[in-house]
Amino acid sequence: MNSPFSGRRVLVVEDEMLVAWLLEDMLADLGCAVVGPASSVDQALAMIDAEVIDAAVLDVNLNGQMSYPIADALAARGMPFVLSTGYDRDTLLDNYRTFPVLQKPIQRSELSDTLAKLLNPKGELSVESAIAAIAETSP
Amino acid sequence: MQHFSSFVDLSKHKQEEDRLRFLLSELNHRTQNTLATVQAIAMQTLRGAANKEVVDAFEGRILALSKAHSLLGRKHWETASLRDVIDQILQPFGLNDRRVARFSVVGGNVRIQPKAALTLAMLFHELATNAAKHGALSNGDAGKIDIAWQADPKSDRMRLRWQESGGPPVTPPGRKGFGSRLIEGGLAQDLGCEVRLDYEPLGVVCRIIMPVPAGAG
């Protein structure tokens, strides 16, 4: 499948099974390879240690357990992630408000826009920019 | 003693207020999560069975509903700003697209009741979806949508107009869709609005005259 996200490995952390499935389907439609889903902090931390991950979608509240330790672990490894929540951004702890947030229910277009920013933070993800980059590095 | 007792009352009042705020925030959160689950169940149920158009239409409507809920939740279900409703709903349709200006949104600061906000959110979603399929958002960058409203302070009513132009020639649809039903049932009957949806050759025009809270705009 020809997709800008082909083969990118995205960790899904989500405690609600149905929503996790939906995310898996949405990410697969975008061409991503899904890692997980993890439904608890411990499970997610183990996956971060064991797996190759390009980005993560992180539910803020996992069965009453806040997922901030996962965010810290990802940030420490320089892995980009987005927080997903049914709450407002204001309800996040101060230190976490600057991270990207996906409001639940998650919209396909917003997921794909956010992933594009996470996986290619330097600029727009486009064929033109890729060609320009190749042209610049070619002798 | 008088001072002391009023201090106690105040702090109790404050506690009660905090508790209500917490409960309301929790309720908003649960509503959003429930809608997320409805979205997920629908996608699992329909995956492979229904065509993509049906699935997208359903998902779009659930998401529009959830955005209106989220807006209202932030204002404790009192009122919503009409402009915020329009912003939220039209954003996925390219409202803030910096490449090309498809929308013109002009109107004063009008706050509307929760029920009106929900119905208008759904209506704007239907109009925009229709525009993306058949109307001013369906043929490259040529089409445009003008949205304008004005509140009349004397009558506590507001006029709103959605006008498309630059799209392909318009032909009225053969059967009544969800949008028309929403207009006739939701807006006209529930909210006491006067609504007209015209399939004019140059573009769809929807005109609404609706009651707004006193002093709005």
XYZ file of C-alpha atoms in Angstrom:
356
model
C 0.000 0.000 0.000
C 1.381 3.348 -0.988
C 1.045 5.503 2.110
C 3.239 8.163 3.707
C 3.224 6.059 6.881
C 4.033 2.716 5.257
C 5.833 0.473 7.688
C 5.996 3.045 10.480
C 5.608 1.307 13.824
C 3.055 2.934 16.110
C 2.465 1.825 19.689
C -1.175 1.907 20.781
C -1.864 2.309 24.502
C -5.585 2.097 25.215
C -7.496 0.268 27.931
C -10.822 0.053 26.169
C -10.694 -2.869 23.785
C -13.170 -1.536 21.220
C -11.450 1.813 20.986
C -8.086 0.035 20.726
C -9.415 -2.010 17.799
C -10.681 1.123 16.105
C -7.260 2.747 16.483
C -5.575 -0.376 15.135
C -7.866 -0.315 12.092
C -7.349 3.406 11.515
C -3.566 3.064 11.801
C -3.538 0.005 9.532
C -5.591 1.962 6.965
C -2.877 4.618 7.101
C -0.263 1.953 6.384
C 1.237 1.818 9.879
C 2.338 -1.340 11.650
C 0.633 -1.416 15.043
C 2.608 -2.306 18.170
C 0.384 -3.452 21.037
C -2.204 -2.493 22.013
C -1.019 -2.168 25.587
C -3.748 -1.651 28.161
C -1.714 -0.825 31.272
C 1.300 1.258 32.255
C 3.476 -1.827 32.958
C 2.547 -3.481 29.683
C 3.307 -0.301 27.743
C 6.663 0.232 29.473
C 7.654 -3.362 28.675
C 6.745 -2.844 25.002
C 8.739 0.390 24.834
C 11.790 -1.549 26.082
C 11.306 -4.550 23.825
C 9.967 -3.175 20.543
C 11.055 -0.852 17.798
C 8.652 2.111 17.898
C 8.441 5.201 15.686
C 5.563 6.887 17.505
C 2.833 6.208 20.061
C -0.830 7.006 20.669
C -1.320 7.156 24.399
C -4.648 7.089 26.243
C -4.263 9.353 29.277
C -6.389 7.341 31.689
C -5.879 3.576 31.786
C -8.522 2.089 34.058
C -7.979 4.877 36.563
C -4.201 4.757 36.249
C -2.695 7.843 34.623
C -0.349 7.080 31.757
C 2.178 9.841 32.535
C 5.002 7.357 33.341
C 4.632 6.039 29.784
C 4.826 9.570 28.416
C 7.997 10.133 30.476
C 9.571 6.913 29.176
C 8.768 7.817 25.562
C 10.021 11.389 25.999
C 13.251 10.122 27.603
C 13.903 7.976 24.521
C 12.997 10.788 22.138
C 10.029 8.839 20.780
C 7.221 11.126 19.609
C 3.725 10.485 20.935
C 0.236 11.944 21.103
C -2.028 11.836 24.148
C -5.609 10.736 23.502
C -8.306 11.731 25.944
C -12.008 12.378 26.420
C -11.059 15.136 28.867
C -10.116 18.679 27.984
C -6.452 19.537 27.626
C -6.833 21.680 30.794
C -7.283 18.573 32.919
C -3.818 17.279 32.028
C -0.993 17.849 34.514
C 0.909 21.067 33.724
C 4.025 19.331 32.371
C 2.035 17.398 29.797
C -0.102 20.138 28.289
C 2.483 20.999 25.664
C 2.325 17.539 24.060
C -0.026 17.008 21.132
C -3.522 15.873 22.147
C -6.139 13.942 20.195
C -9.630 14.547 21.474
C -11.782 11.415 21.749
C -13.707 10.281 19.770
C -10.736 10.256 17.420
C -11.196 11.577 13.924
C -9.300 9.854 11.120
C -8.107 13.113 9.558
C -6.820 14.435 12.893
C -4.999 11.171 13.599
C -3.338 11.286 10.218
C -2.387 15.002 10.546
C -0.940 14.399 13.997
C 1.039 11.368 12.843
C 2.437 13.375 9.954
C 3.719 15.974 12.430
C 5.051 13.355 14.857
C 6.868 11.319 12.249
C 8.162 14.249 10.246
C 8.578 17.127 12.680
C 10.722 19.210 10.320
C 8.033 20.001 7.794
C 5.204 18.912 5.591
C 5.151 15.288 4.587
C 4.973 15.467 0.846
C 6.452 13.928 -2.246
C 7.730 17.364 -3.270
C 9.688 17.859 -0.065
C 11.093 14.331 -0.309
C 12.249 14.973 -3.886
C 13.717 18.321 -2.848
C 15.593 16.616 -0.020
C 17.003 13.986 -2.375
C 17.988 16.675 -4.895
C 19.856 18.563 -2.167
C 21.882 15.571 -1.038
C 22.692 14.257 -4.543
C 26.073 15.231 -5.959
C -19.670 34.219 66.019
C -21.651 35.648 63.161
C -18.444 35.966 61.138
C -17.347 32.460 61.960
C -20.601 30.833 60.858
C -20.662 32.706 57.550
C -17.079 31.598 56.930
C -18.123 27.983 57.459
C -21.062 28.429 55.103
C -18.822 29.909 52.445
C -16.286 27.122 52.600
C -19.070 24.549 52.470
C -20.515 26.358 49.486
C -17.096 26.332 47.835
C -16.727 22.581 48.476
C -20.111 21.933 46.973
C -19.223 24.015 43.939
C -15.923 22.157 43.464
C -17.760 18.871 43.714
C -20.282 19.906 41.081
C -17.504 21.094 38.805
C -15.730 17.767 39.226
C -18.912 15.792 38.524
C -19.653 17.828 35.440
C -16.132 17.348 34.116
C -16.409 13.623 34.824
C -19.760 13.475 33.020
C -18.317 15.306 29.995
C -15.421 12.891 29.916
C -17.703 9.878 30.122
C -19.924 11.215 27.373
C -16.910 11.622 25.100
C -15.688 8.132 25.954
C -19.135 6.667 25.353
C -19.314 8.359 21.964
C -15.827 6.989 21.221
C -17.152 3.515 22.068
C -20.225 4.028 19.869
C -17.887 5.036 17.049
C -15.764 1.922 17.645
C -18.774 -0.434 17.812
C -20.177 1.042 14.617
C -16.879 0.654 12.793
C -16.520 -2.961 13.946
C -20.132 -3.740 13.022
C -20.060 -2.083 9.630
C -16.523 -3.001 8.622
C -16.741 -5.040 5.452
C -20.544 -5.097 5.478
C -21.513 -1.560 4.494
C -20.008 0.581 1.774
C -17.457 3.189 2.724
C -19.822 6.084 2.080
C -22.294 4.825 4.684
C -19.548 4.169 7.221
C -18.024 7.632 6.706
C -21.425 9.323 6.958
C -22.196 7.612 10.246
C -18.774 8.323 11.711
C -18.937 11.967 10.598
C -22.259 12.475 12.353
C -21.067 10.890 15.602
C -17.965 13.093 15.526
C -20.027 16.232 14.863
C -22.257 15.372 17.818
C -19.240 14.767 20.027
C -17.682 18.116 19.087
C -20.865 19.954 20.028
C -20.975 18.056 23.333
C -17.386 18.932 24.027
C -17.989 22.646 23.350
C -21.045 22.695 25.597
C -19.227 20.745 28.295
C -16.541 23.395 28.480
C -19.204 26.020 29.198
C -21.021 23.848 31.764
C -23.943 23.251 29.380
C -25.148 26.841 29.664
C -24.629 28.309 26.190
C -22.236 27.962 23.277
C -20.791 30.581 20.988
C -22.197 30.232 17.472
C -18.770 30.963 16.016
C -17.183 28.180 18.116
C -19.804 25.723 16.846
C -19.053 26.709 13.243
C -15.275 26.570 13.840
C -15.416 23.108 15.378
C -17.664 21.597 12.735
C -16.114 23.152 9.630
C -12.484 22.724 10.621
C -12.243 19.235 8.998
C -13.760 20.728 5.838
C -10.898 23.192 5.431
C -12.197 26.204 7.366
C -8.676 27.180 8.408
C -6.930 25.976 5.266
C -4.162 28.538 4.741
C -3.622 27.454 1.147
C -7.004 28.531 -0.141
C -9.854 30.458 1.516
C -13.029 28.458 0.954
C -15.081 29.946 3.749
C -16.145 33.389 4.760
C -17.628 33.504 8.253
C -19.073 36.836 9.321
C -21.164 37.588 12.370
C -21.173 39.044 15.854
C -20.755 37.289 19.150
C -23.968 35.291 19.536
C -24.452 32.695 22.252
C -26.973 29.947 21.673
C -28.767 27.420 23.876
C -27.415 23.853 24.182
C -30.221 22.300 22.171
C -29.762 24.840 19.387
C -25.990 24.292 19.457
C -26.400 20.522 19.029
C -28.903 20.865 16.195
C -26.942 23.579 14.394
C -23.734 21.562 14.748
C -25.430 18.609 13.062
C -26.937 20.890 10.414
C -23.602 22.545 9.539
C -22.057 19.099 9.358
C -24.752 17.925 6.919
C -24.510 21.066 4.781
C -20.711 20.812 4.634
C -20.801 17.094 3.860
C -23.283 17.748 1.072
C -21.105 20.596 -0.225
C -18.085 18.268 -0.233
C -20.003 15.641 -2.189
C -22.066 17.716 -4.618
C -21.676 21.423 -3.898
C -19.145 24.212 -3.466
C -16.471 21.976 -1.890
C -16.702 19.293 -4.579
C -14.846 20.790 -7.540
C -11.298 21.713 -6.648
C -10.662 25.163 -5.246
C -13.275 27.125 -7.227
C -16.186 26.935 -4.809
C -16.834 29.113 -1.820
C -19.158 29.104 1.167
C -20.342 32.322 2.789
C -21.791 32.092 6.257
C -23.197 35.221 7.815
C -25.474 35.997 10.711
C -26.917 38.971 12.477
C -28.878 39.182 15.704
C -31.784 41.584 15.922
C -31.698 42.952 19.484
C -35.335 44.117 19.291
C -36.897 40.762 18.488
C -34.306 38.464 20.132
C -34.066 36.651 16.853
C -31.130 35.959 14.635
C -30.845 35.596 10.886
C -28.269 33.196 9.527
C -27.396 32.424 5.941
C -25.288 29.639 4.437
C -24.630 30.380 0.799
C -22.597 28.299 -1.624
C -21.170 29.544 -4.891
C -18.693 28.422 -7.525
C -19.619 24.758 -7.313
C -21.040 22.612 -10.116
C -24.597 23.469 -11.258
C -27.035 22.441 -8.550
C -29.778 19.916 -9.016
C -32.214 19.254 -6.158
C -31.835 15.766 -4.676
C -34.424 13.138 -5.546
C -35.275 12.176 -1.996
C -35.137 13.862 1.366
C -31.927 13.105 3.227
C -30.938 13.402 6.842
C -30.111 17.084 6.335
C -33.609 18.003 5.155
C -35.166 16.026 7.989
C -32.895 17.744 10.479
C -34.006 21.089 9.135
C -37.713 20.351 9.151
C -37.830 18.297 12.337
C -34.983 19.549 14.501
C -34.704 23.190 13.607
C -38.232 24.081 12.622
C -40.188 22.018 15.137
C -37.864 21.679 18.133
C -36.268 25.088 18.071
C -39.022 27.235 16.609
C -36.884 28.376 13.694
C -37.947 29.462 10.266
C -35.755 27.601 7.834
C -35.484 27.504 4.080
C -33.178 25.264 2.128
C -33.031 26.257 -1.531
C -31.199 24.383 -4.255
C -30.520 27.494 -6.307
C -28.668 26.877 -9.592
C -25.586 28.839 -8.446
C -25.348 27.082 -5.111
C -27.252 25.749 -2.123
C -28.645 28.446 0.160
C -29.883 27.767 3.668
C -31.606 30.607 5.516
C -32.471 30.378 9.177
C -34.317 32.768 11.455
C -34.031 31.535 15.001
C -34.641 32.747 18.549
C -31.511 33.614 20.541
C -31.169 34.395 24.261
C -32.053 38.010 25.103
C -29.139 40.393 24.748
C -27.110 38.103 22.499
C -25.047 39.793 19.840
